Amino acid sequence: MKIAVAKENELGELRVAQVPDTVARLVKQGFEVWVEAGAGIGAGYDDAAYKTAGAKIITDSALLWGEADILLKVNPPTKQDSWLEIDWLKPGTTLISFLNPLGDPALIQQLAQRNVTALSMELIPRTTRAQSMDALSSQANIAGYKSVLLAAASLPRIFPMMTTAAGTIPPAKVLVLGAGVAGLQAIATARRLGAVVEAFDIRPTVKEEVQSVGAKFIEINLEEDTTAEGGYAKQVSGDTQELIRQGLSTYVAKADVVITTAQVPGKSAPLLITAETVAQMKPGSVIVDLAAETGGNCACSEAGKNVTYEGVTIISPINLPGTVPINTSQMYAKNLLNLVKHLAKDGELQLNFDDDITSSACVTHGGEILNERVKDALLVVSG
Ligand code: NAD
């Protein structure tokens, strides 16, 4: 069975779906591995390293896509000139990638029409059994780390307390909003740099995790149930949102740095910081909004831009995992390797839809869209 690793064509994407180490393991599992020429350059791996690992290097993109039995990618297939990459795939190919299935259900429909079996890395269940395949977590972890470094580099003061002959400098105050995977890593990173850290999450169950990585948990009394199925946050009512914004405003105003990571799966990000609250912050303070791509947790955020509002810098990065491509590629490649090993027996893919990892992640098979939420999203898009 032929596994192909395609080059990423998204502007600025430096990650790659497989690294030489994981390619060698796939070869050991009995797969033939093809890697598109130059696919690993952004992540620090040249074609020779893949060749040494046992891969065949392919220069012709259409050939690589067209001959693949399993195609591995980071980003969804793109449109190149007048050609959709999907059109290169032969019916029956298995595509495994981030596919943004709820954000772009039309793409999922095209995959179904092409009779491609597509597994979406966003839909790997967040369970202990699937932990080694959980690419959302592996990438969010690094995004949380990098967000703090961006804040520290922009802040016109240092993070740690320093006692020197020239006086004592107090530590910076960092506030983290949303304590999922990215938020917890942001807390740990800010603590390692010496900041004093406070954090809030709408799910009260994360209090202990927040405290275990060294932050004080901010309590806001909410009457509404805030936790949905699977431990995710719920989209709460407008009144509860307002209560949260008001409850947080004094903490935001006192912070030197605010890192926001709050997300509700499949919905736009909750607004946690209004422009009025930003204006109450000290000039020079920094907000890093990791939710900017889904609408932003701060009213002043503009996805992909750094803006200044009333002396406060608001940084809204796009694709932070892509800025640390060596490690994020290594982790993503391992997530994919573990998934392929989970799905394969004796070098062949054998999809078992009674298995929750397969049934959750598989969005198209046999010409059909399998995921009900994607079908609903498609109905909304097509009106
Ligand atoms: P996410 O990116 O979907 O959201 C980030 C955080 O924002 C979440 O903690 C969420 O509760 C919080 N949030 C949402 N609305 C908010 C609001 N209005 N105010 C403040 N905070 C708000 O989260 P994630 O990192 O993908 O994690 C989602 C869930 O998956 C969590 O329950 C996490 O513990 C769980 N998880 C489990 C595993 C596992 O068991 N293997 C692995 C990873 C994550």
Short mmCIF file of C-alpha atoms and ligand atoms in Angstrom, two decimals:
data_model
loop_
_atom_site.label_atom_id
_atom_site.label_comp_id
_atom_site.label_asym_id
_atom_site.label_seq_id
_atom_site.Cartn_x
_atom_site.Cartn_y
_atom_site.Cartn_z
CA MET A 1 0.00 0.00 0.00
CA LYS A 2 1.34 3.41 -1.01
CA ILE A 3 1.35 6.27 1.51
CA ALA A 4 2.02 9.68 -0.03
CA VAL A 5 3.16 12.76 1.86
CA ALA A 6 2.15 15.90 -0.03
CA LYS A 7 3.87 19.27 0.09
CA GLU A 8 1.82 21.98 1.82
CA ASN A 9 0.82 24.78 -0.54
CA GLU A 10 -0.81 27.13 1.99
CA LEU A 11 0.96 30.48 2.07
CA GLY A 12 3.46 30.55 4.95
CA GLU A 13 2.86 26.91 6.00
CA LEU A 14 6.18 25.35 6.99
CA ARG A 15 4.93 22.13 8.57
CA VAL A 16 4.98 18.71 6.93
CA ALA A 17 2.78 15.70 7.62
CA GLN A 18 5.62 13.16 8.02
CA VAL A 19 9.22 13.52 9.19
CA PRO A 20 12.01 11.06 8.27
CA ASP A 21 11.74 9.24 11.61
CA THR A 22 8.03 8.46 11.16
CA VAL A 23 8.57 7.60 7.46
CA ALA A 24 11.10 4.95 8.54
CA ARG A 25 8.49 3.50 10.91
CA LEU A 26 5.84 3.39 8.17
CA VAL A 27 8.30 1.61 5.88
CA LYS A 28 8.98 -0.87 8.70
CA GLN A 29 5.21 -1.46 8.92
CA GLY A 30 5.28 -2.61 5.29
CA PHE A 31 4.08 0.57 3.54
CA GLU A 32 5.68 2.05 0.44
CA VAL A 33 6.18 5.76 1.19
CA TRP A 34 6.30 8.53 -1.41
CA VAL A 35 7.27 12.06 -0.35
CA GLU A 36 6.79 15.10 -2.58
CA ALA A 37 10.12 16.81 -3.38
CA GLY A 38 10.81 19.67 -0.98
CA ALA A 39 7.90 18.75 1.33
CA GLY A 40 10.03 18.84 4.49
CA ILE A 41 12.27 21.82 3.75
CA GLY A 42 10.28 24.26 5.90
CA ALA A 43 10.55 21.92 8.87
CA GLY A 44 14.27 21.34 8.40
CA TYR A 45 14.24 18.02 6.51
CA ASP A 46 15.71 17.76 3.01
CA ASP A 47 14.78 15.14 0.41
CA ALA A 48 17.96 13.17 1.18
CA ALA A 49 16.82 12.62 4.79
CA TYR A 50 13.52 11.14 3.57
CA LYS A 51 15.38 8.98 1.03
CA THR A 52 17.62 7.62 3.78
CA ALA A 53 14.46 6.82 5.77
CA GLY A 54 13.24 4.66 2.88
CA ALA A 55 10.94 7.05 0.95
CA LYS A 56 10.78 7.61 -2.78
CA ILE A 57 10.97 11.32 -3.70
CA ILE A 58 8.37 12.44 -6.26
CA THR A 59 8.63 15.73 -8.13
CA ASP A 60 5.29 15.53 -9.99
CA SER A 61 2.44 16.61 -7.62
CA ALA A 62 -0.33 15.15 -9.79
CA LEU A 63 1.47 11.78 -9.93
CA LEU A 64 1.95 11.71 -6.15
CA TRP A 65 -1.70 12.55 -5.44
CA GLY A 66 -2.99 10.27 -8.19
CA GLU A 67 -1.03 7.16 -7.17
CA ALA A 68 -1.62 7.46 -3.39
CA ASP A 69 -3.63 4.84 -1.54
CA ILE A 70 -3.32 6.95 1.62
CA LEU A 71 -2.49 10.66 1.33
CA LEU A 72 -1.19 12.47 4.42
CA LYS A 73 -1.37 16.26 4.76
CA VAL A 74 -1.41 19.04 7.35
CA ASN A 75 -3.87 21.43 5.67
CA PRO A 76 -6.96 20.66 3.58
CA PRO A 77 -6.43 20.23 -0.18
CA THR A 78 -6.10 23.55 -1.97
CA LYS A 79 -7.14 24.90 -5.33
CA GLN A 80 -4.10 25.46 -7.53
CA ASP A 81 -4.70 27.56 -10.62
CA SER A 82 -7.68 25.89 -12.23
CA TRP A 83 -7.00 22.48 -10.65
CA LEU A 84 -8.41 21.24 -7.40
CA GLU A 85 -5.91 18.92 -5.75
CA ILE A 86 -8.88 16.68 -4.95
CA ASP A 87 -9.35 16.05 -8.67
CA TRP A 88 -5.95 14.36 -8.72
CA LEU A 89 -7.06 11.73 -6.20
CA LYS A 90 -8.29 8.41 -7.53
CA PRO A 91 -11.62 7.21 -6.11
CA GLY A 92 -11.07 5.04 -3.04
CA THR A 93 -8.02 6.95 -1.77
CA THR A 94 -7.88 7.65 1.94
CA LEU A 95 -7.02 11.26 2.82
CA ILE A 96 -5.93 12.04 6.39
CA SER A 97 -5.47 15.72 7.25
CA PHE A 98 -6.87 18.69 9.12
CA LEU A 99 -9.97 19.33 6.96
CA ASN A 100 -11.91 22.05 8.82
CA PRO A 101 -15.08 19.98 8.24
CA LEU A 102 -17.51 22.28 10.06
CA GLY A 103 -15.96 25.47 8.65
CA ASP A 104 -15.78 24.20 5.04
CA PRO A 105 -18.44 21.50 4.59
CA ALA A 106 -18.43 22.13 0.81
CA LEU A 107 -14.92 20.65 0.65
CA ILE A 108 -16.15 17.56 2.50
CA GLN A 109 -18.96 17.25 -0.04
CA GLN A 110 -16.41 17.36 -2.88
CA LEU A 111 -14.40 14.61 -1.18
CA ALA A 112 -17.53 12.47 -0.89
CA GLN A 113 -18.39 13.09 -4.55
CA ARG A 114 -14.86 12.01 -5.50
CA ASN A 115 -15.44 8.82 -3.43
CA VAL A 116 -12.47 9.64 -1.19
CA THR A 117 -12.39 8.21 2.33
CA ALA A 118 -11.49 11.28 4.41
CA LEU A 119 -10.41 11.32 8.05
CA SER A 120 -10.38 14.70 9.71
CA MET A 121 -7.74 15.22 12.41
CA GLU A 122 -10.01 17.79 14.11
CA LEU A 123 -12.48 14.97 14.83
CA ILE A 124 -10.19 12.54 16.63
CA PRO A 125 -12.00 12.02 19.97
CA ARG A 126 -10.42 13.72 23.01
CA THR A 127 -10.19 10.45 24.95
CA THR A 128 -7.35 8.73 26.75
CA ARG A 129 -7.33 5.93 24.12
CA ALA A 130 -6.94 8.44 21.29
CA GLN A 131 -4.46 10.71 23.09
CA SER A 132 -1.47 9.65 20.94
CA MET A 133 -3.41 10.67 17.78
CA ASP A 134 -4.79 13.95 19.17
CA ALA A 135 -3.32 16.52 16.79
CA LEU A 136 -5.51 19.36 18.06
CA SER A 137 -3.77 18.96 21.42
CA SER A 138 -0.24 18.53 20.08
CA GLN A 139 -0.54 21.71 17.99
CA ALA A 140 -2.42 23.74 20.64
CA ASN A 141 0.22 22.89 23.21
CA ILE A 142 2.94 24.56 21.11
CA ALA A 143 0.63 27.49 20.27
CA GLY A 144 0.14 28.11 23.99
CA TYR A 145 3.90 28.14 24.56
CA LYS A 146 4.61 30.43 21.60
CA SER A 147 1.85 32.90 22.56
CA VAL A 148 3.69 33.71 25.79
CA LEU A 149 6.97 34.25 23.95
CA LEU A 150 5.23 36.68 21.57
CA ALA A 151 3.80 38.57 24.54
CA ALA A 152 7.15 38.64 26.38
CA ALA A 153 8.92 39.97 23.27
CA SER A 154 6.39 42.80 22.86
CA LEU A 155 6.00 43.77 26.51
CA PRO A 156 8.10 46.81 27.47
CA ARG A 157 8.99 45.16 30.79
CA ILE A 158 10.44 41.83 31.95
CA PHE A 159 8.48 38.83 33.31
CA PRO A 160 10.46 37.76 36.40
CA MET A 161 10.95 39.55 39.70
CA MET A 162 14.52 40.82 39.92
CA THR A 163 16.29 41.99 43.03
CA THR A 164 19.30 44.02 41.97
CA ALA A 165 21.58 46.74 43.37
CA ALA A 166 19.54 49.14 41.26
CA GLY A 167 16.33 48.16 43.02
CA THR A 168 13.70 45.41 42.97
CA ILE A 169 11.58 44.85 39.90
CA PRO A 170 8.22 43.20 40.60
CA PRO A 171 7.11 40.27 38.38
CA ALA A 172 4.78 40.83 35.43
CA LYS A 173 1.11 39.89 35.88
CA VAL A 174 -0.20 37.49 33.26
CA LEU A 175 -3.87 36.58 32.85
CA VAL A 176 -4.83 33.50 30.82
CA LEU A 177 -8.44 33.18 29.65
CA GLY A 178 -9.48 29.67 28.61
CA ALA A 179 -7.56 26.85 30.29
CA GLY A 180 -7.74 24.05 27.71
CA VAL A 181 -4.58 22.60 26.19
CA ALA A 182 -3.18 25.94 24.89
CA GLY A 183 -4.17 27.87 28.02
CA LEU A 184 -2.56 25.41 30.43
CA GLN A 185 0.68 25.47 28.42
CA ALA A 186 0.55 29.28 28.34
CA ILE A 187 0.21 29.32 32.14
CA ALA A 188 3.14 26.92 32.57
CA THR A 189 5.32 28.91 30.15
CA ALA A 190 4.54 32.28 31.80
CA ARG A 191 5.30 30.74 35.21
CA ARG A 192 8.64 29.39 33.91
CA LEU A 193 9.50 32.93 32.78
CA GLY A 194 8.77 34.17 36.30
CA ALA A 195 5.40 35.90 35.91
CA VAL A 196 2.59 35.83 38.44
CA VAL A 197 -0.31 34.13 36.65
CA GLU A 198 -4.09 34.16 37.07
CA ALA A 199 -6.48 32.18 34.88
CA PHE A 200 -10.17 31.75 34.17
CA ASP A 201 -12.14 29.10 32.34
CA ILE A 202 -15.87 28.74 31.99
CA ARG A 203 -15.60 25.05 32.99
CA PRO A 204 -15.14 25.03 36.78
CA THR A 205 -13.62 21.51 36.62
CA VAL A 206 -10.31 22.88 35.31
CA LYS A 207 -9.62 24.76 38.56
CA GLU A 208 -7.35 22.00 39.89
CA GLU A 209 -5.41 21.76 36.60
CA VAL A 210 -4.90 25.54 36.61
CA GLN A 211 -3.61 25.43 40.17
CA SER A 212 -1.35 22.46 39.43
CA VAL A 213 0.55 24.48 36.79
CA GLY A 214 1.00 27.38 39.21
CA ALA A 215 -1.79 29.88 38.52
CA LYS A 216 -4.54 31.32 40.70
CA PHE A 217 -8.00 30.35 39.42
CA ILE A 218 -10.48 33.22 39.09
CA GLU A 219 -13.96 32.21 40.27
CA ILE A 220 -17.02 33.83 38.68
CA ASN A 221 -20.38 32.60 39.93
CA LEU A 222 -22.38 31.41 36.94
CA GLU A 223 -25.80 29.87 37.32
CA GLU A 224 -25.90 28.32 33.86
CA ASP A 225 -24.42 24.86 33.17
CA THR A 226 -21.27 25.57 31.15
CA THR A 227 -20.00 22.10 30.22
CA ALA A 228 -21.21 20.18 27.16
CA GLU A 229 -20.83 16.54 26.12
CA GLY A 230 -17.24 15.28 26.07
CA GLY A 231 -16.06 17.88 28.60
CA TYR A 232 -16.08 20.73 26.07
CA ALA A 233 -17.40 24.21 26.92
CA LYS A 234 -20.98 25.08 25.96
CA GLN A 235 -22.03 28.19 24.13
CA VAL A 236 -23.70 30.09 26.98
CA SER A 237 -26.47 32.71 26.93
CA GLY A 238 -25.85 36.39 26.26
CA ASP A 239 -26.53 37.21 29.93
CA THR A 240 -23.91 34.73 31.15
CA GLN A 241 -21.41 36.08 28.60
CA GLU A 242 -22.02 39.59 29.92
CA LEU A 243 -21.54 38.38 33.51
CA ILE A 244 -18.20 36.83 32.51
CA ARG A 245 -17.03 40.00 30.72
CA GLN A 246 -17.93 42.14 33.74
CA GLY A 247 -16.37 39.69 36.19
CA LEU A 248 -13.12 39.60 34.20
CA SER A 249 -12.79 43.33 33.50
CA THR A 250 -10.98 44.26 36.74
CA TYR A 251 -8.52 41.35 36.29
CA VAL A 252 -7.87 42.35 32.66
CA ALA A 253 -7.32 46.00 33.64
CA LYS A 254 -4.63 45.00 36.18
CA ALA A 255 -2.77 42.54 33.91
CA ASP A 256 0.40 43.36 31.98
CA VAL A 257 -0.29 40.48 29.59
CA VAL A 258 -3.53 38.72 28.69
CA ILE A 259 -3.43 35.49 26.68
CA THR A 260 -6.86 34.46 25.40
CA THR A 261 -7.58 30.93 24.16
CA ALA A 262 -11.34 30.53 24.75
CA GLN A 263 -13.13 28.47 22.09
CA VAL A 264 -16.41 26.62 21.76
CA PRO A 265 -16.12 23.85 19.11
CA GLY A 266 -18.00 24.67 15.90
CA LYS A 267 -19.03 28.17 17.10
CA SER A 268 -17.46 31.61 16.93
CA ALA A 269 -15.16 32.42 19.83
CA PRO A 270 -16.79 34.06 22.88
CA LEU A 271 -16.13 37.78 23.32
CA LEU A 272 -14.43 38.14 26.71
CA ILE A 273 -12.74 41.56 26.48
CA THR A 274 -14.53 44.67 25.21
CA ALA A 275 -12.76 47.74 23.79
CA GLU A 276 -13.74 49.64 26.98
CA THR A 277 -11.91 47.06 29.10
CA VAL A 278 -8.83 47.27 26.82
CA ALA A 279 -8.83 51.03 27.35
CA GLN A 280 -8.61 50.47 31.13
CA MET A 281 -5.31 48.54 30.77
CA LYS A 282 -1.94 50.23 31.37
CA PRO A 283 -0.28 51.59 28.21
CA GLY A 284 2.29 49.07 26.97
CA SER A 285 0.20 46.07 28.07
CA VAL A 286 -0.14 43.20 25.60
CA ILE A 287 -3.02 40.94 24.62
CA VAL A 288 -2.36 37.81 22.54
CA ASP A 289 -5.63 36.48 21.11
CA LEU A 290 -5.28 32.85 20.03
CA ALA A 291 -8.98 32.74 19.12
CA ALA A 292 -8.72 35.51 16.51
CA GLU A 293 -9.24 33.12 13.57
CA THR A 294 -12.70 32.17 14.89
CA GLY A 295 -13.79 35.73 15.67
CA GLY A 296 -11.56 36.62 18.61
CA ASN A 297 -11.92 36.83 22.40
CA CYS A 298 -11.06 40.54 22.30
CA ALA A 299 -13.13 43.15 20.48
CA CYS A 300 -9.96 44.85 19.16
CA SER A 301 -8.43 41.71 17.57
CA GLU A 302 -7.82 41.52 13.84
CA ALA A 303 -6.78 38.04 12.74
CA GLY A 304 -3.21 37.98 11.44
CA LYS A 305 -2.46 41.55 12.55
CA ASN A 306 -0.90 43.43 15.46
CA VAL A 307 -2.99 46.46 16.39
CA THR A 308 -2.60 49.13 19.04
CA TYR A 309 -5.63 50.43 20.90
CA GLU A 310 -5.29 53.11 23.60
CA GLY A 311 -1.61 52.17 24.03
CA VAL A 312 -2.31 48.42 24.33
CA THR A 313 -0.84 46.03 21.76
CA ILE A 314 -3.23 43.32 20.57
CA ILE A 315 -1.51 40.45 18.74
CA SER A 316 -3.78 38.04 16.85
CA PRO A 317 -1.58 35.37 15.29
CA ILE A 318 -2.72 32.99 12.59
CA ASN A 319 -1.26 29.47 12.55
CA LEU A 320 1.09 29.77 15.53
CA PRO A 321 1.92 26.02 15.36
CA GLY A 322 3.29 26.74 11.87
CA THR A 323 5.86 29.13 13.34
CA VAL A 324 7.52 26.27 15.24
CA PRO A 325 7.51 23.78 12.34
CA ILE A 326 10.26 21.47 13.55
CA ASN A 327 8.47 20.38 16.71
CA THR A 328 4.89 20.71 15.47
CA SER A 329 5.76 18.58 12.40
CA GLN A 330 7.42 15.95 14.61
CA MET A 331 4.35 15.79 16.86
CA TYR A 332 1.81 15.87 14.03
CA ALA A 333 3.76 13.19 12.14
CA LYS A 334 3.64 10.99 15.25
CA ASN A 335 -0.13 11.61 15.64
CA LEU A 336 -0.63 10.49 12.00
CA LEU A 337 1.68 7.48 12.38
CA ASN A 338 -0.28 6.32 15.43
CA LEU A 339 -3.58 6.78 13.57
CA VAL A 340 -2.37 4.84 10.50
CA LYS A 341 -1.08 2.05 12.77
CA HIS A 342 -4.46 2.04 14.53
CA LEU A 343 -6.33 1.74 11.23
CA ALA A 344 -4.03 -0.76 9.50
CA LYS A 345 -3.56 -4.52 9.73
CA ASP A 346 -0.78 -6.32 7.82
CA GLY A 347 0.05 -3.20 5.77
CA GLU A 348 -3.59 -2.70 4.66
CA LEU A 349 -6.18 -0.19 5.94
CA GLN A 350 -9.14 -1.91 7.57
CA LEU A 351 -11.75 0.60 8.68
CA ASN A 352 -13.86 -0.65 11.58
CA PHE A 353 -16.78 1.70 12.10
CA ASP A 354 -17.58 0.12 15.49
CA ASP A 355 -14.35 1.71 16.72
CA ASP A 356 -15.04 5.20 18.09
CA ILE A 357 -11.77 6.68 16.80
CA THR A 358 -12.56 5.59 13.22
CA SER A 359 -16.25 6.50 13.37
CA SER A 360 -15.53 9.95 14.88
CA ALA A 361 -12.72 10.94 12.53
CA CYS A 362 -14.05 9.50 9.26
CA VAL A 363 -16.13 12.18 7.50
CA THR A 364 -16.60 10.59 4.07
CA HIS A 365 -16.67 6.97 2.89
CA GLY A 366 -18.32 5.12 0.00
CA GLY A 367 -19.38 8.40 -1.65
CA GLU A 368 -21.29 9.57 1.45
CA ILE A 369 -20.76 12.22 4.13
CA LEU A 370 -20.87 10.26 7.39
CA ASN A 371 -20.82 13.05 9.97
CA GLU A 372 -24.24 14.50 10.92
CA ARG A 373 -22.81 17.86 12.06
CA VAL A 374 -21.07 18.29 8.71
CA LYS A 375 -24.34 17.45 6.91
CA ASP A 376 -26.11 20.11 9.00
CA ALA A 377 -23.35 22.64 8.29
CA LEU A 378 -23.68 21.89 4.57
CA LEU A 379 -27.43 22.55 4.70
CA VAL A 380 -26.73 25.95 6.30
CA VAL A 381 -24.12 26.84 3.65
CA SER A 382 -26.26 25.73 0.71
CA GLY A 383 -29.27 27.56 2.21
P1 NAD B 1 -10.78 24.54 23.21
O1 NAD B 1 -9.66 24.98 22.35
O2 NAD B 1 -12.04 24.05 22.57
O3 NAD B 1 -11.19 25.76 24.18
C1 NAD B 1 -10.21 26.33 25.02
C2 NAD B 1 -10.80 26.60 26.38
O4 NAD B 1 -11.72 27.69 26.32
C3 NAD B 1 -11.58 25.44 26.98
O5 NAD B 1 -10.96 25.02 28.18
C4 NAD B 1 -12.97 26.02 27.21
O6 NAD B 1 -13.58 25.53 28.40
C5 NAD B 1 -12.68 27.50 27.33
N1 NAD B 1 -13.83 28.39 27.14
C6 NAD B 1 -14.84 28.29 26.25
N2 NAD B 1 -15.70 29.32 26.39
C7 NAD B 1 -15.20 30.11 27.36
C8 NAD B 1 -15.62 31.33 27.96
N3 NAD B 1 -16.74 31.94 27.57
N4 NAD B 1 -14.88 31.84 28.95
C9 NAD B 1 -13.74 31.23 29.35
N5 NAD B 1 -13.28 30.08 28.84
C10 NAD B 1 -14.01 29.51 27.85
O7 NAD B 1 -10.29 23.48 24.29
P2 NAD B 1 -9.27 22.30 24.12
O8 NAD B 1 -7.96 22.70 24.62
O9 NAD B 1 -9.40 21.77 22.75
O10 NAD B 1 -9.88 21.26 25.16
C11 NAD B 1 -11.27 20.93 25.07
C12 NAD B 1 -11.63 19.78 25.98
O11 NAD B 1 -11.01 18.58 25.60
C13 NAD B 1 -11.26 20.01 27.42
O12 NAD B 1 -12.26 19.45 28.21
C14 NAD B 1 -10.01 19.21 27.57
O13 NAD B 1 -9.76 18.85 28.91
C15 NAD B 1 -10.38 18.02 26.74
N6 NAD B 1 -9.20 17.29 26.29
C16 NAD B 1 -9.12 15.96 26.63
C17 NAD B 1 -8.03 15.22 26.22
C18 NAD B 1 -7.92 13.77 26.58
O14 NAD B 1 -8.65 13.29 27.41
N7 NAD B 1 -7.04 13.04 25.94
C19 NAD B 1 -7.03 15.81 25.47
C20 NAD B 1 -7.16 17.16 25.14
C21 NAD B 1 -8.26 17.89 25.55
#
